[in-house]
mmCIF file of C-alpha atoms and ligand atoms in Angstrom:
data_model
loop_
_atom_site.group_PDB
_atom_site.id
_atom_site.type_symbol
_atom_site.label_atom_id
_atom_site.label_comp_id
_atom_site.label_asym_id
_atom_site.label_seq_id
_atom_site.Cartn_x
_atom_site.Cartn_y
_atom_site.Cartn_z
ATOM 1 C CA UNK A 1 -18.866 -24.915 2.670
ATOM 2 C CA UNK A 2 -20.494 -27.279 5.140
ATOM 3 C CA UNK A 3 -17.870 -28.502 6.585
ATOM 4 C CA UNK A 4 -15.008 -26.745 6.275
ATOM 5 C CA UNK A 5 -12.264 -28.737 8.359
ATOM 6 C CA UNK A 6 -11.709 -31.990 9.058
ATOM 7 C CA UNK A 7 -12.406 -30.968 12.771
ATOM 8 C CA UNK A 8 -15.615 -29.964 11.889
ATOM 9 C CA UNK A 9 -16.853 -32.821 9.532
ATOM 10 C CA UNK A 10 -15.913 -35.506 13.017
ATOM 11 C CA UNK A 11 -17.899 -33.485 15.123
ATOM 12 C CA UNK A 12 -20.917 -34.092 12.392
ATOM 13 C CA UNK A 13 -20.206 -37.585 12.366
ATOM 14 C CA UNK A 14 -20.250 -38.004 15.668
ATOM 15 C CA UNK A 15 -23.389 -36.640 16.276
ATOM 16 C CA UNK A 16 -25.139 -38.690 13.407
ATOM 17 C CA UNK A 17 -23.667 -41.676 15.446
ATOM 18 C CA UNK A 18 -25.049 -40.567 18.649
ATOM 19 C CA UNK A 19 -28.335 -39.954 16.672
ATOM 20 C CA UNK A 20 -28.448 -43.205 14.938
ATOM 21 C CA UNK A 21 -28.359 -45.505 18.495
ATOM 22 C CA UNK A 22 -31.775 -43.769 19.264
ATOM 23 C CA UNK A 23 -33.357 -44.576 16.170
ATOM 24 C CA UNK A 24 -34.083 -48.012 16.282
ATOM 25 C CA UNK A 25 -35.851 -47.526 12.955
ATOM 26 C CA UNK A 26 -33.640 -45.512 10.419
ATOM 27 C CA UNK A 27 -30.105 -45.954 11.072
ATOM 28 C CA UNK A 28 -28.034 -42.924 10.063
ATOM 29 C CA UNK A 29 -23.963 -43.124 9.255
ATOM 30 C CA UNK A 30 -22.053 -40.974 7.873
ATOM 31 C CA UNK A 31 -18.505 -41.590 5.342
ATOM 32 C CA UNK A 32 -16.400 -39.746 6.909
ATOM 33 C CA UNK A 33 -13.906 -39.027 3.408
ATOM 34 C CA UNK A 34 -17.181 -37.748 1.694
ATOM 35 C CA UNK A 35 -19.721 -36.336 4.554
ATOM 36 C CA UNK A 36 -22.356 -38.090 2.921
ATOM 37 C CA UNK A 37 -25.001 -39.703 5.186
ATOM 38 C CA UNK A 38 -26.753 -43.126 4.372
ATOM 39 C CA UNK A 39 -30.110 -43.747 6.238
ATOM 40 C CA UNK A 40 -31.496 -47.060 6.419
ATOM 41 C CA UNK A 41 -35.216 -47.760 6.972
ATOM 42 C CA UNK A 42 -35.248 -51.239 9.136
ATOM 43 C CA UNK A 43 -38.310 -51.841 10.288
ATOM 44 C CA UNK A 44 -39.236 -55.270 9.588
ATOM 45 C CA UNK A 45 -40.201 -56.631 7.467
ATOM 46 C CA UNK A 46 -41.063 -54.375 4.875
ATOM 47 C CA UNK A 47 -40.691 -50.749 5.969
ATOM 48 C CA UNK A 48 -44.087 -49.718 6.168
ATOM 49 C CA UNK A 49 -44.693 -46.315 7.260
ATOM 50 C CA UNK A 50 -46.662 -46.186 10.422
ATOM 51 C CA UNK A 51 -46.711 -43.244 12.798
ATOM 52 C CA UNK A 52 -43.339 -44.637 14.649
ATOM 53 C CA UNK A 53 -41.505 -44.936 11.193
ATOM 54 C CA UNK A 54 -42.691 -41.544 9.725
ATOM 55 C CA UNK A 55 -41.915 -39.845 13.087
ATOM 56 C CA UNK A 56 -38.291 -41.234 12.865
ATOM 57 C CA UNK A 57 -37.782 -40.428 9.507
ATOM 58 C CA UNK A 58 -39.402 -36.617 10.147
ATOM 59 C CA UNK A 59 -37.106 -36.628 13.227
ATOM 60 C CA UNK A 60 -33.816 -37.836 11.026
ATOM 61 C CA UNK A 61 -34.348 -35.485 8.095
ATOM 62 C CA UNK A 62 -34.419 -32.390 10.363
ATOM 63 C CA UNK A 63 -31.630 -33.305 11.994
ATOM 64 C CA UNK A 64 -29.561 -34.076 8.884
ATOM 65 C CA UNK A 65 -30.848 -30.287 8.045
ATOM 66 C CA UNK A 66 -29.488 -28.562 11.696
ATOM 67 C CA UNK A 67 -26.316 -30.543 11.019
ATOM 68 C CA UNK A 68 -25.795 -29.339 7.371
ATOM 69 C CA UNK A 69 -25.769 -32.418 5.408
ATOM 70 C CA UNK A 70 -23.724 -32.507 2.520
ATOM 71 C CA UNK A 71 -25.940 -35.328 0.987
ATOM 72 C CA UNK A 72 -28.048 -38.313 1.773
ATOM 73 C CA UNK A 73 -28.420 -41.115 0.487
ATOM 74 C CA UNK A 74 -31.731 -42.977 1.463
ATOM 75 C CA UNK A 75 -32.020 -47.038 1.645
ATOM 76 C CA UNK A 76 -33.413 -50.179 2.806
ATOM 77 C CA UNK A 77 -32.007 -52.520 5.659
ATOM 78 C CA UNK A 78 -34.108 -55.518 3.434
ATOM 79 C CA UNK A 79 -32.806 -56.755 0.402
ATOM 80 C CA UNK A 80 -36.601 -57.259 -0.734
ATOM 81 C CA UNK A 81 -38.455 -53.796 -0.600
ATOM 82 C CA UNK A 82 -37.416 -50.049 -0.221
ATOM 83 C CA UNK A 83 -40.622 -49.647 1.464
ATOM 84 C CA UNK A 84 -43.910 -51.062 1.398
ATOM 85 C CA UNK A 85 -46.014 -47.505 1.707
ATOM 86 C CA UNK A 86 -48.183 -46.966 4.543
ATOM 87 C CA UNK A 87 -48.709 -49.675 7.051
ATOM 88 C CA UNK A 88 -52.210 -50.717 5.605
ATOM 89 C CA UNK A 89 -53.177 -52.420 8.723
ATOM 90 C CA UNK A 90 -53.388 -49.030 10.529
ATOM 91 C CA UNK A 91 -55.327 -47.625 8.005
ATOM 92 C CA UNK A 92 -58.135 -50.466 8.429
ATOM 93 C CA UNK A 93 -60.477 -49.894 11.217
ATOM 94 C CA UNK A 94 -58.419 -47.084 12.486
ATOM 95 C CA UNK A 95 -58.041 -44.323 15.272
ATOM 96 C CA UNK A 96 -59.237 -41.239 14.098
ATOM 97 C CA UNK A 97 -56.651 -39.483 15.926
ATOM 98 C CA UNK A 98 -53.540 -41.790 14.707
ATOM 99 C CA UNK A 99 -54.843 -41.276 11.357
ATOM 100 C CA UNK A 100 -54.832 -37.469 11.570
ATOM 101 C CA UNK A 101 -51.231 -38.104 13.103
ATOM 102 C CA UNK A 102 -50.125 -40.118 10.393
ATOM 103 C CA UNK A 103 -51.098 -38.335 8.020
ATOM 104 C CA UNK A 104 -49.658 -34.821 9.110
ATOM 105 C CA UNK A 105 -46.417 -36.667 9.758
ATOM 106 C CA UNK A 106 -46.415 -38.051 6.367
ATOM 107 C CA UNK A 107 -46.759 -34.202 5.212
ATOM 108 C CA UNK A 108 -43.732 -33.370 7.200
ATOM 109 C CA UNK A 109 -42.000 -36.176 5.779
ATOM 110 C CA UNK A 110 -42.402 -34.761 2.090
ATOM 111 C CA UNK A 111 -41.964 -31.352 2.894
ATOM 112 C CA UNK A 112 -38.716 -32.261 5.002
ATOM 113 C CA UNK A 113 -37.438 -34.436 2.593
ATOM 114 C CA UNK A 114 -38.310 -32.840 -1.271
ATOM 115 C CA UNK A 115 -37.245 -29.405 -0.077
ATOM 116 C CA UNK A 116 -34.273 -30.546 1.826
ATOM 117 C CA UNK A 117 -31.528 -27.850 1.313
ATOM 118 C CA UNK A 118 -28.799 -30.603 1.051
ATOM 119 C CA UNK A 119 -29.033 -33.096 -2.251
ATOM 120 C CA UNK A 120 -30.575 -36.473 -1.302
ATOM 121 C CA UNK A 121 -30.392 -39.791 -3.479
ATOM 122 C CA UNK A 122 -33.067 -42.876 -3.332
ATOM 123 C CA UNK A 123 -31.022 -46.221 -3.284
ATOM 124 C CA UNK A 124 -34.177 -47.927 -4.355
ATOM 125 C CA UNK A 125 -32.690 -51.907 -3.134
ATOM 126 C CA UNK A 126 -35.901 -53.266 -3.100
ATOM 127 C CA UNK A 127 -40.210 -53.276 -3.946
ATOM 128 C CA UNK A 128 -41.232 -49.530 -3.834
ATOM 129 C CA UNK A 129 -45.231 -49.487 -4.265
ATOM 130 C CA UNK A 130 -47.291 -45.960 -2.816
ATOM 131 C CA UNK A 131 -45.738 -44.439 0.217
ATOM 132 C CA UNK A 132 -42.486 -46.192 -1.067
ATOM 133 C CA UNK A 133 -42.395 -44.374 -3.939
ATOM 134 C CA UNK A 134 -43.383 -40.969 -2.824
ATOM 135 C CA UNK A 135 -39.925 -41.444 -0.452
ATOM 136 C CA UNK A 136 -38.013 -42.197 -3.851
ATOM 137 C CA UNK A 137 -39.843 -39.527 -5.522
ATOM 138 C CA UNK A 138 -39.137 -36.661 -2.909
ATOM 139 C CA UNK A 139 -35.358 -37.735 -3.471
ATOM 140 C CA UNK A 140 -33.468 -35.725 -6.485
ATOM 141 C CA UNK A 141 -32.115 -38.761 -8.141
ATOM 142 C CA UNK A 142 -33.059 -42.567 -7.899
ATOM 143 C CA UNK A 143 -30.812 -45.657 -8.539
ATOM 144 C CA UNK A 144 -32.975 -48.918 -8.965
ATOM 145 C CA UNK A 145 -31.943 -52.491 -8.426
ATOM 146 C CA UNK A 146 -33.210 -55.214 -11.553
ATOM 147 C CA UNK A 147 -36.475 -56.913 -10.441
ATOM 148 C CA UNK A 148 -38.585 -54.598 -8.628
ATOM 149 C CA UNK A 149 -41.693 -52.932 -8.795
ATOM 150 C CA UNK A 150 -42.033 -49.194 -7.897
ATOM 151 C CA UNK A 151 -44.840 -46.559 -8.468
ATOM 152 C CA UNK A 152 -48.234 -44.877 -7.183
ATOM 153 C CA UNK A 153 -50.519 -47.894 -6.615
ATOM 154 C CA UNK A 154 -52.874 -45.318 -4.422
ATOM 155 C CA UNK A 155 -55.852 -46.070 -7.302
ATOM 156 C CA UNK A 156 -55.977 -49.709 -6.773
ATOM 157 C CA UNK A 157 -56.548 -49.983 -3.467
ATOM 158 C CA UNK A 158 -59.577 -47.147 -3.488
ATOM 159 C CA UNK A 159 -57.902 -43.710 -3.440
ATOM 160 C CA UNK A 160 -56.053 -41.017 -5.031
ATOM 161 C CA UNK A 161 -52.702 -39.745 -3.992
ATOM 162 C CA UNK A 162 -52.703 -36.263 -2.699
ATOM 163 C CA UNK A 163 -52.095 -32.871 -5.050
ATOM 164 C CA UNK A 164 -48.159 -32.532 -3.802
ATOM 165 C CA UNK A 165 -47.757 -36.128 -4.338
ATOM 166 C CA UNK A 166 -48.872 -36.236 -7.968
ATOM 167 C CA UNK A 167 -46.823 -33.009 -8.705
ATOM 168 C CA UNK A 168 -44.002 -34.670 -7.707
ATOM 169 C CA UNK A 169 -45.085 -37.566 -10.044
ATOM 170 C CA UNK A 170 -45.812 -35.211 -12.846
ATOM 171 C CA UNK A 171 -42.604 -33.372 -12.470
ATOM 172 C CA UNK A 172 -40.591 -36.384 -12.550
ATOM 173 C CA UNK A 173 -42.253 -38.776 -15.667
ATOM 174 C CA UNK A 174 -44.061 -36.002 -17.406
ATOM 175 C CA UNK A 175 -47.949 -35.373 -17.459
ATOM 176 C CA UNK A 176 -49.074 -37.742 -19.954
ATOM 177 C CA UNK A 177 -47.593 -40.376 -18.527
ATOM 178 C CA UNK A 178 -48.454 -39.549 -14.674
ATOM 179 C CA UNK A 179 -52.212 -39.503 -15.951
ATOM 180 C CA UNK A 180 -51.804 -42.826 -17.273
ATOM 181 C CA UNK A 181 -49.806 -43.908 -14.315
ATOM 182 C CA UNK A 182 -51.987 -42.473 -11.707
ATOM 183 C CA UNK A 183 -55.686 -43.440 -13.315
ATOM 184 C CA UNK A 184 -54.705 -46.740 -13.606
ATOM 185 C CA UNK A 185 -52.612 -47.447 -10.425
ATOM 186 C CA UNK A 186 -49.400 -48.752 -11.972
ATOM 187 C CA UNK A 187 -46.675 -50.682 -10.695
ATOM 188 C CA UNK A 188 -43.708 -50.766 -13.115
ATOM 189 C CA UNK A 189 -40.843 -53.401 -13.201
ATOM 190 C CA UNK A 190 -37.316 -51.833 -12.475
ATOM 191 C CA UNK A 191 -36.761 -51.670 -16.905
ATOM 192 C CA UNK A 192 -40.095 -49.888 -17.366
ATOM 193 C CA UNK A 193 -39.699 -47.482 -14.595
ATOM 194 C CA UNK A 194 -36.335 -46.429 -16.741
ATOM 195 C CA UNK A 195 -37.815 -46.015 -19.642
ATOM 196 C CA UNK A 196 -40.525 -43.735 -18.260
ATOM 197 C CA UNK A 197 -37.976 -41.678 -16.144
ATOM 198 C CA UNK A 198 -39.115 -43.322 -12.774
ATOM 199 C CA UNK A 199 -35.740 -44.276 -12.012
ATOM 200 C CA UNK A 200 -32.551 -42.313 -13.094
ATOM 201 C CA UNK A 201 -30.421 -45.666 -13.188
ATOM 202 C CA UNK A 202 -30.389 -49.172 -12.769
ATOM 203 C CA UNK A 203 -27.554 -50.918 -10.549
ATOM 204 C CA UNK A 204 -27.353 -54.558 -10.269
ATOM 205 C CA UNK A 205 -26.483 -54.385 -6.501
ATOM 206 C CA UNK A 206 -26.268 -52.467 -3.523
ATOM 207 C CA UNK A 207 -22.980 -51.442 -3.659
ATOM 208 C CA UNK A 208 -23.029 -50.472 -7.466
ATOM 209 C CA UNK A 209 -25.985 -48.304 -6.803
ATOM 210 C CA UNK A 210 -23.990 -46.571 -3.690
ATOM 211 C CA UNK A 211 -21.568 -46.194 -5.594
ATOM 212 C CA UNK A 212 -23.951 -44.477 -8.570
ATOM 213 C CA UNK A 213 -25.709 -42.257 -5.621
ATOM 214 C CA UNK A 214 -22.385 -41.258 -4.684
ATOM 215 C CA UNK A 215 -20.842 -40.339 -8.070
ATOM 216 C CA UNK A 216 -24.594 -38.084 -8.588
ATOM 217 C CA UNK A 217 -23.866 -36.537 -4.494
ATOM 218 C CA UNK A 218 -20.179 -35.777 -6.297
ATOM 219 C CA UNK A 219 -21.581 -33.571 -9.144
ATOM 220 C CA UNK A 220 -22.300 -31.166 -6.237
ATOM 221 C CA UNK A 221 -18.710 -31.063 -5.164
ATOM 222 C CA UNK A 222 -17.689 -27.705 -6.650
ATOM 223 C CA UNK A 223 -21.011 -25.938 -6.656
ATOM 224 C CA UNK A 224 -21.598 -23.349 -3.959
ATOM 225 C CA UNK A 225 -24.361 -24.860 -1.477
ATOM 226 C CA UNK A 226 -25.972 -22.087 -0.894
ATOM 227 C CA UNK A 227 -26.541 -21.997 -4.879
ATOM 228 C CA UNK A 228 -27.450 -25.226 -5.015
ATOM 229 C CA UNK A 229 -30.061 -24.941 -2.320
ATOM 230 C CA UNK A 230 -31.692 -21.310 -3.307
ATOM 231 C CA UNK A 231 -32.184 -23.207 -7.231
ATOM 232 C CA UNK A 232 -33.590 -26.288 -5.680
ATOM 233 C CA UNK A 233 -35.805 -24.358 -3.421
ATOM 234 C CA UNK A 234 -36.611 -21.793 -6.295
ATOM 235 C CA UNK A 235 -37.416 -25.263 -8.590
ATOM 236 C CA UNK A 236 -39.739 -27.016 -5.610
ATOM 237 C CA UNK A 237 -40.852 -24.012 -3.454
ATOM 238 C CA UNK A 238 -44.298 -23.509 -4.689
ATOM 239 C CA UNK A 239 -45.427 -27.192 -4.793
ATOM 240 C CA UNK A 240 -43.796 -27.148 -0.803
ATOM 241 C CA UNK A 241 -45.936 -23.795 -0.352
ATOM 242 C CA UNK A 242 -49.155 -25.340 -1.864
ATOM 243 C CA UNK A 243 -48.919 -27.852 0.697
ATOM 244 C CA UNK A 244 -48.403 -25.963 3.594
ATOM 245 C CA UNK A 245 -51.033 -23.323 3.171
ATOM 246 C CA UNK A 246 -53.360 -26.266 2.549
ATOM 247 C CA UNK A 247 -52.305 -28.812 5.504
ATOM 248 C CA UNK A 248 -54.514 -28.887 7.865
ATOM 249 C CA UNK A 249 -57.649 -28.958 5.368
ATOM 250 C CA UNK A 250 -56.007 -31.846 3.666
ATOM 251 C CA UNK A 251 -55.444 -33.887 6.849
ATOM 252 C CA UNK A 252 -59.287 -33.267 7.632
ATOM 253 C CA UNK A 253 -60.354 -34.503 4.542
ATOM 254 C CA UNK A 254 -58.257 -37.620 4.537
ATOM 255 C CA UNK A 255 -59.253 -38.598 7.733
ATOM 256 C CA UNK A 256 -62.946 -38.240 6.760
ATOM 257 C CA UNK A 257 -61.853 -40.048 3.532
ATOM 258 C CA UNK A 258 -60.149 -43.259 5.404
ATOM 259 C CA UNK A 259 -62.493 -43.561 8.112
ATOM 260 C CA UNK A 260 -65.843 -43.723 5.670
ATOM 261 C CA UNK A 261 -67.360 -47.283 5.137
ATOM 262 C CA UNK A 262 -66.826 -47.398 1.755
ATOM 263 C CA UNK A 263 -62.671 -46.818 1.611
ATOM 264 C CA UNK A 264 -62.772 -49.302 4.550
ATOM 265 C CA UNK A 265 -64.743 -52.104 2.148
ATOM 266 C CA UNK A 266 -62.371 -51.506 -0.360
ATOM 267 C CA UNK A 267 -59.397 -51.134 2.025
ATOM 268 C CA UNK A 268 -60.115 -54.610 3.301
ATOM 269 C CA UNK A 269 -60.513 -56.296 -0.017
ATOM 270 C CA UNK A 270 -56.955 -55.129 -1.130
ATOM 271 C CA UNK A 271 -55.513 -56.382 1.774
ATOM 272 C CA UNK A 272 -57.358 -59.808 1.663
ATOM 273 C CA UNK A 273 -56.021 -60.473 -1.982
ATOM 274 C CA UNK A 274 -52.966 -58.638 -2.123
ATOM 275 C CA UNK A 275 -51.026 -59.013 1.716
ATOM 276 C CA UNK A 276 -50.131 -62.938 2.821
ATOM 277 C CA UNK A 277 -51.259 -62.112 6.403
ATOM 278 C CA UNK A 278 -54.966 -61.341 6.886
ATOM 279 C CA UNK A 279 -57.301 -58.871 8.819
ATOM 280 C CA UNK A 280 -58.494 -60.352 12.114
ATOM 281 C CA UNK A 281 -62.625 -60.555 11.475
HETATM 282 C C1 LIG B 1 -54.568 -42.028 3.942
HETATM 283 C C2 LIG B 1 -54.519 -41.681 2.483
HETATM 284 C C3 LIG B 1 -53.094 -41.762 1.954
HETATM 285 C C4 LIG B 1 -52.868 -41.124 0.582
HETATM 286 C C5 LIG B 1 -51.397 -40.754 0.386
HETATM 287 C C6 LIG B 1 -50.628 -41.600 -0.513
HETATM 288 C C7 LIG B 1 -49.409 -42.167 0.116
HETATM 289 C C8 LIG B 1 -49.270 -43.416 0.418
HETATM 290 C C9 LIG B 1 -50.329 -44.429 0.296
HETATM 291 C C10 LIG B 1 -49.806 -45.799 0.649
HETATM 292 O O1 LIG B 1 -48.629 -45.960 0.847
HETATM 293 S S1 LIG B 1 -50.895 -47.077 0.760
HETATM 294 C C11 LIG B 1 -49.867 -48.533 0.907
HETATM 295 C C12 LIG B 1 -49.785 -49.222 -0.382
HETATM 296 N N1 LIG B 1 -48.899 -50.364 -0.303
HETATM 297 C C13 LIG B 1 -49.048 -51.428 -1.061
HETATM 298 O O2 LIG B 1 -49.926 -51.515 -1.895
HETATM 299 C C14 LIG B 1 -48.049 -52.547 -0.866
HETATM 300 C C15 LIG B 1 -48.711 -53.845 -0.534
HETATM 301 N N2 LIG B 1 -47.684 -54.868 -0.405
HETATM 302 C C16 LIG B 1 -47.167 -55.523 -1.466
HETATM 303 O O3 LIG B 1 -47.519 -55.304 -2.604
HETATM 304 C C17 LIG B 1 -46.118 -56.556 -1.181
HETATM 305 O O4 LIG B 1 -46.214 -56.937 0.161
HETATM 306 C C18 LIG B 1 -44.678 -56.067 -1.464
HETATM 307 C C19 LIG B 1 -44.352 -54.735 -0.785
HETATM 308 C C20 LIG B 1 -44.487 -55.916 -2.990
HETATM 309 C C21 LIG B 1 -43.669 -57.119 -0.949
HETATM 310 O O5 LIG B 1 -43.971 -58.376 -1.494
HETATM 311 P P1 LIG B 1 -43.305 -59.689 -0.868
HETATM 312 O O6 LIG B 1 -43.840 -60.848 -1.618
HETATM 313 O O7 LIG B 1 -41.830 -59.530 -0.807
HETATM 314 O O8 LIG B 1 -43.769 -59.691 0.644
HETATM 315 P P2 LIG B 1 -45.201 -60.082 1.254
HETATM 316 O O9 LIG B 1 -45.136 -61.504 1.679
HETATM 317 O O10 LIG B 1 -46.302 -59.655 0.368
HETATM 318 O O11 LIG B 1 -45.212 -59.133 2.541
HETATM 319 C C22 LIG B 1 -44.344 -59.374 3.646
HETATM 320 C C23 LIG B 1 -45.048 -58.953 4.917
HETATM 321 O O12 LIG B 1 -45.285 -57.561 4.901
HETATM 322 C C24 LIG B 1 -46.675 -57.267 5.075
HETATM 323 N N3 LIG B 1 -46.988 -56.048 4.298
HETATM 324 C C25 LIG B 1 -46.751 -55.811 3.018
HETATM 325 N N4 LIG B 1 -47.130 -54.587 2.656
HETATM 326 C C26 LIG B 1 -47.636 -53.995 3.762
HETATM 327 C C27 LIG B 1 -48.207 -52.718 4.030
HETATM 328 N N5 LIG B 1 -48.296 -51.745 3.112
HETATM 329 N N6 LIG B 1 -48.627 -52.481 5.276
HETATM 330 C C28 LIG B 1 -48.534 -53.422 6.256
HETATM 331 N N7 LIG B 1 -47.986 -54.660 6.063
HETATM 332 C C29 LIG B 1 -47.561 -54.944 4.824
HETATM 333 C C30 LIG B 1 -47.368 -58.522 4.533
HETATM 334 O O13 LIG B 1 -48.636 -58.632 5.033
HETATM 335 C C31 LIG B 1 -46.433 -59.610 5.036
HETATM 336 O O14 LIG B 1 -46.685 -59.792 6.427
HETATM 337 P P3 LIG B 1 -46.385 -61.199 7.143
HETATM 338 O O15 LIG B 1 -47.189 -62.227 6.406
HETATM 339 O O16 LIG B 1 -44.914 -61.402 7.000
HETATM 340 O O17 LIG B 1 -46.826 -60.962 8.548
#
């Protein structure tokens, strides 16, 4: 067991408070009666993922891993969206170099986060387009609040998501579905995203959808971790492995990808029709 006395299950939580004052971006707590840990994405406004973000959260997860988490449950500080994907206005006109960082970090994200050894739930308390959903999507289970959109919006704004990422999206809603999903750029309202398997559950607030996460982190109370883990790793392990052995070629061709002309057109359409604030000309 992870924590096998009372003493040691403190000393946990005092560490994930310790953590959580240097994050200024994800704050991590821990209930003490369970040894579950909530981490809350707050960067304003919306949570997207720029290098600082995605370093935090790479940063959290492996430190939830040393510390042998006995499940997370992953939220929003806003009561508007989960997260908004990546910070589009660092993908426009970028660094070459912050892009290649970015990107890799993003990797480490999924990797750390789908093959986590510990179960993890997505407390999905607000909009949850792209990068958003990939977070929800890594998680094992998802609880949605009414009136949001979530899904892999990649298409629409003049790419496609990468081969782990639609795996994941496969896995989850099934492969006729994820075609039509991924082809067209989707974004489905919190009922549809049910229906389709998405989502796991609907919650009509924060607290009932805790409370959902938790009773799904429960289910795990009597089953040997180390059981747990090996089938989830056993289950996930070769889309992780894919990834890996293909990293740094991925990252290459992404950056070559974002930084041509013609993504950066596109790029700066999207953002001119979809995003209230506007590129500086
Ligand atoms: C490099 C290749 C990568 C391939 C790998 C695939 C993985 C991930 C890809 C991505 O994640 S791409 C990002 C895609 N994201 C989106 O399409 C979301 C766009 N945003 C929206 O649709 C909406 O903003 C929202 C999230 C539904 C929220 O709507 P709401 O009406 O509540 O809020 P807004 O007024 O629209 O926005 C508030 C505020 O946030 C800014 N903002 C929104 N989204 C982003 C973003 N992705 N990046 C940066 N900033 C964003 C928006 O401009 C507003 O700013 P202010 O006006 O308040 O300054």
């Amino acid at each position: 067991m992870a924590f096998r006395t009372a003493r040691n299950l403190a000393y946990f939580s005092n560490y994930i408070r310790n953590y959580s004052t240097n994050g200024p971006l994800v704050n991590v707590t821990v209930n003490e009666k369970s040894g579950f840990a909530t981490a809350t994405l707050q960067r304003p406004s919306v949570n997207s993922l720029n290098l600082e973000l995605l370093t935090e959260i790479s940063h959290t997860l492996q430190q939830l891993e040393k510390n042998k988490c006995r499940g997370l449950i992953l939220t929003s500080a806003s009561n508007k969206v989960f997260s908004a994907g990546l910070d589009l206005f660092e993908l426009h006109k970028p660094n070459a170099d912050k892009i290649k960082q970015m990107w890799s970090t993003l990797q480490e994200v999924w990797i750390k986060l789908y093959g986590s050894s510990y179960p993890t739930v997505a407390v999905v308390n607000g909009h949850a387009p792209a990068g958003g959903c990939m977070l929800a999507l890594s998680c094992e289970y998802r609880v949605m609040l009414n009136n949001f959109i979530i899904g892999l919006n990649e298409a629409q704004i003049g790419f496609s998501a990468p081969m782990w990422l639609i795996d994941g999206m496969r896995n989850t809603i099934g492969s006729r579905q994820a075609e039509f999903a991924l082809t067209a750029g989707t974004l489905f309202k919190t009922e549809e995203a049910l229906k389709i398997g998405l989502v796991d559950e609907v919650a009509q607030s924060k607290e009932e959808a805790i409370e959902k996460a938790e009773k799904f982190l429960n289910k795990f109370a009597k089953i040997p971790p180390h059981a747990r883990s090996m089938t989830k790793a056993a289950l996930r392990g070769a889309n992780i492995q894919a990834l890996v052995r293909n990293k740094d070629e991925e990252v290459r061709s992404y950056v070559d990808f974002v930084t041509d002309s013609q993504f950066q057109d596109s790029l700066g359409e999207f953002i001119e029709l979809n995003l209230k604030q506007k590129l500086s000309k």
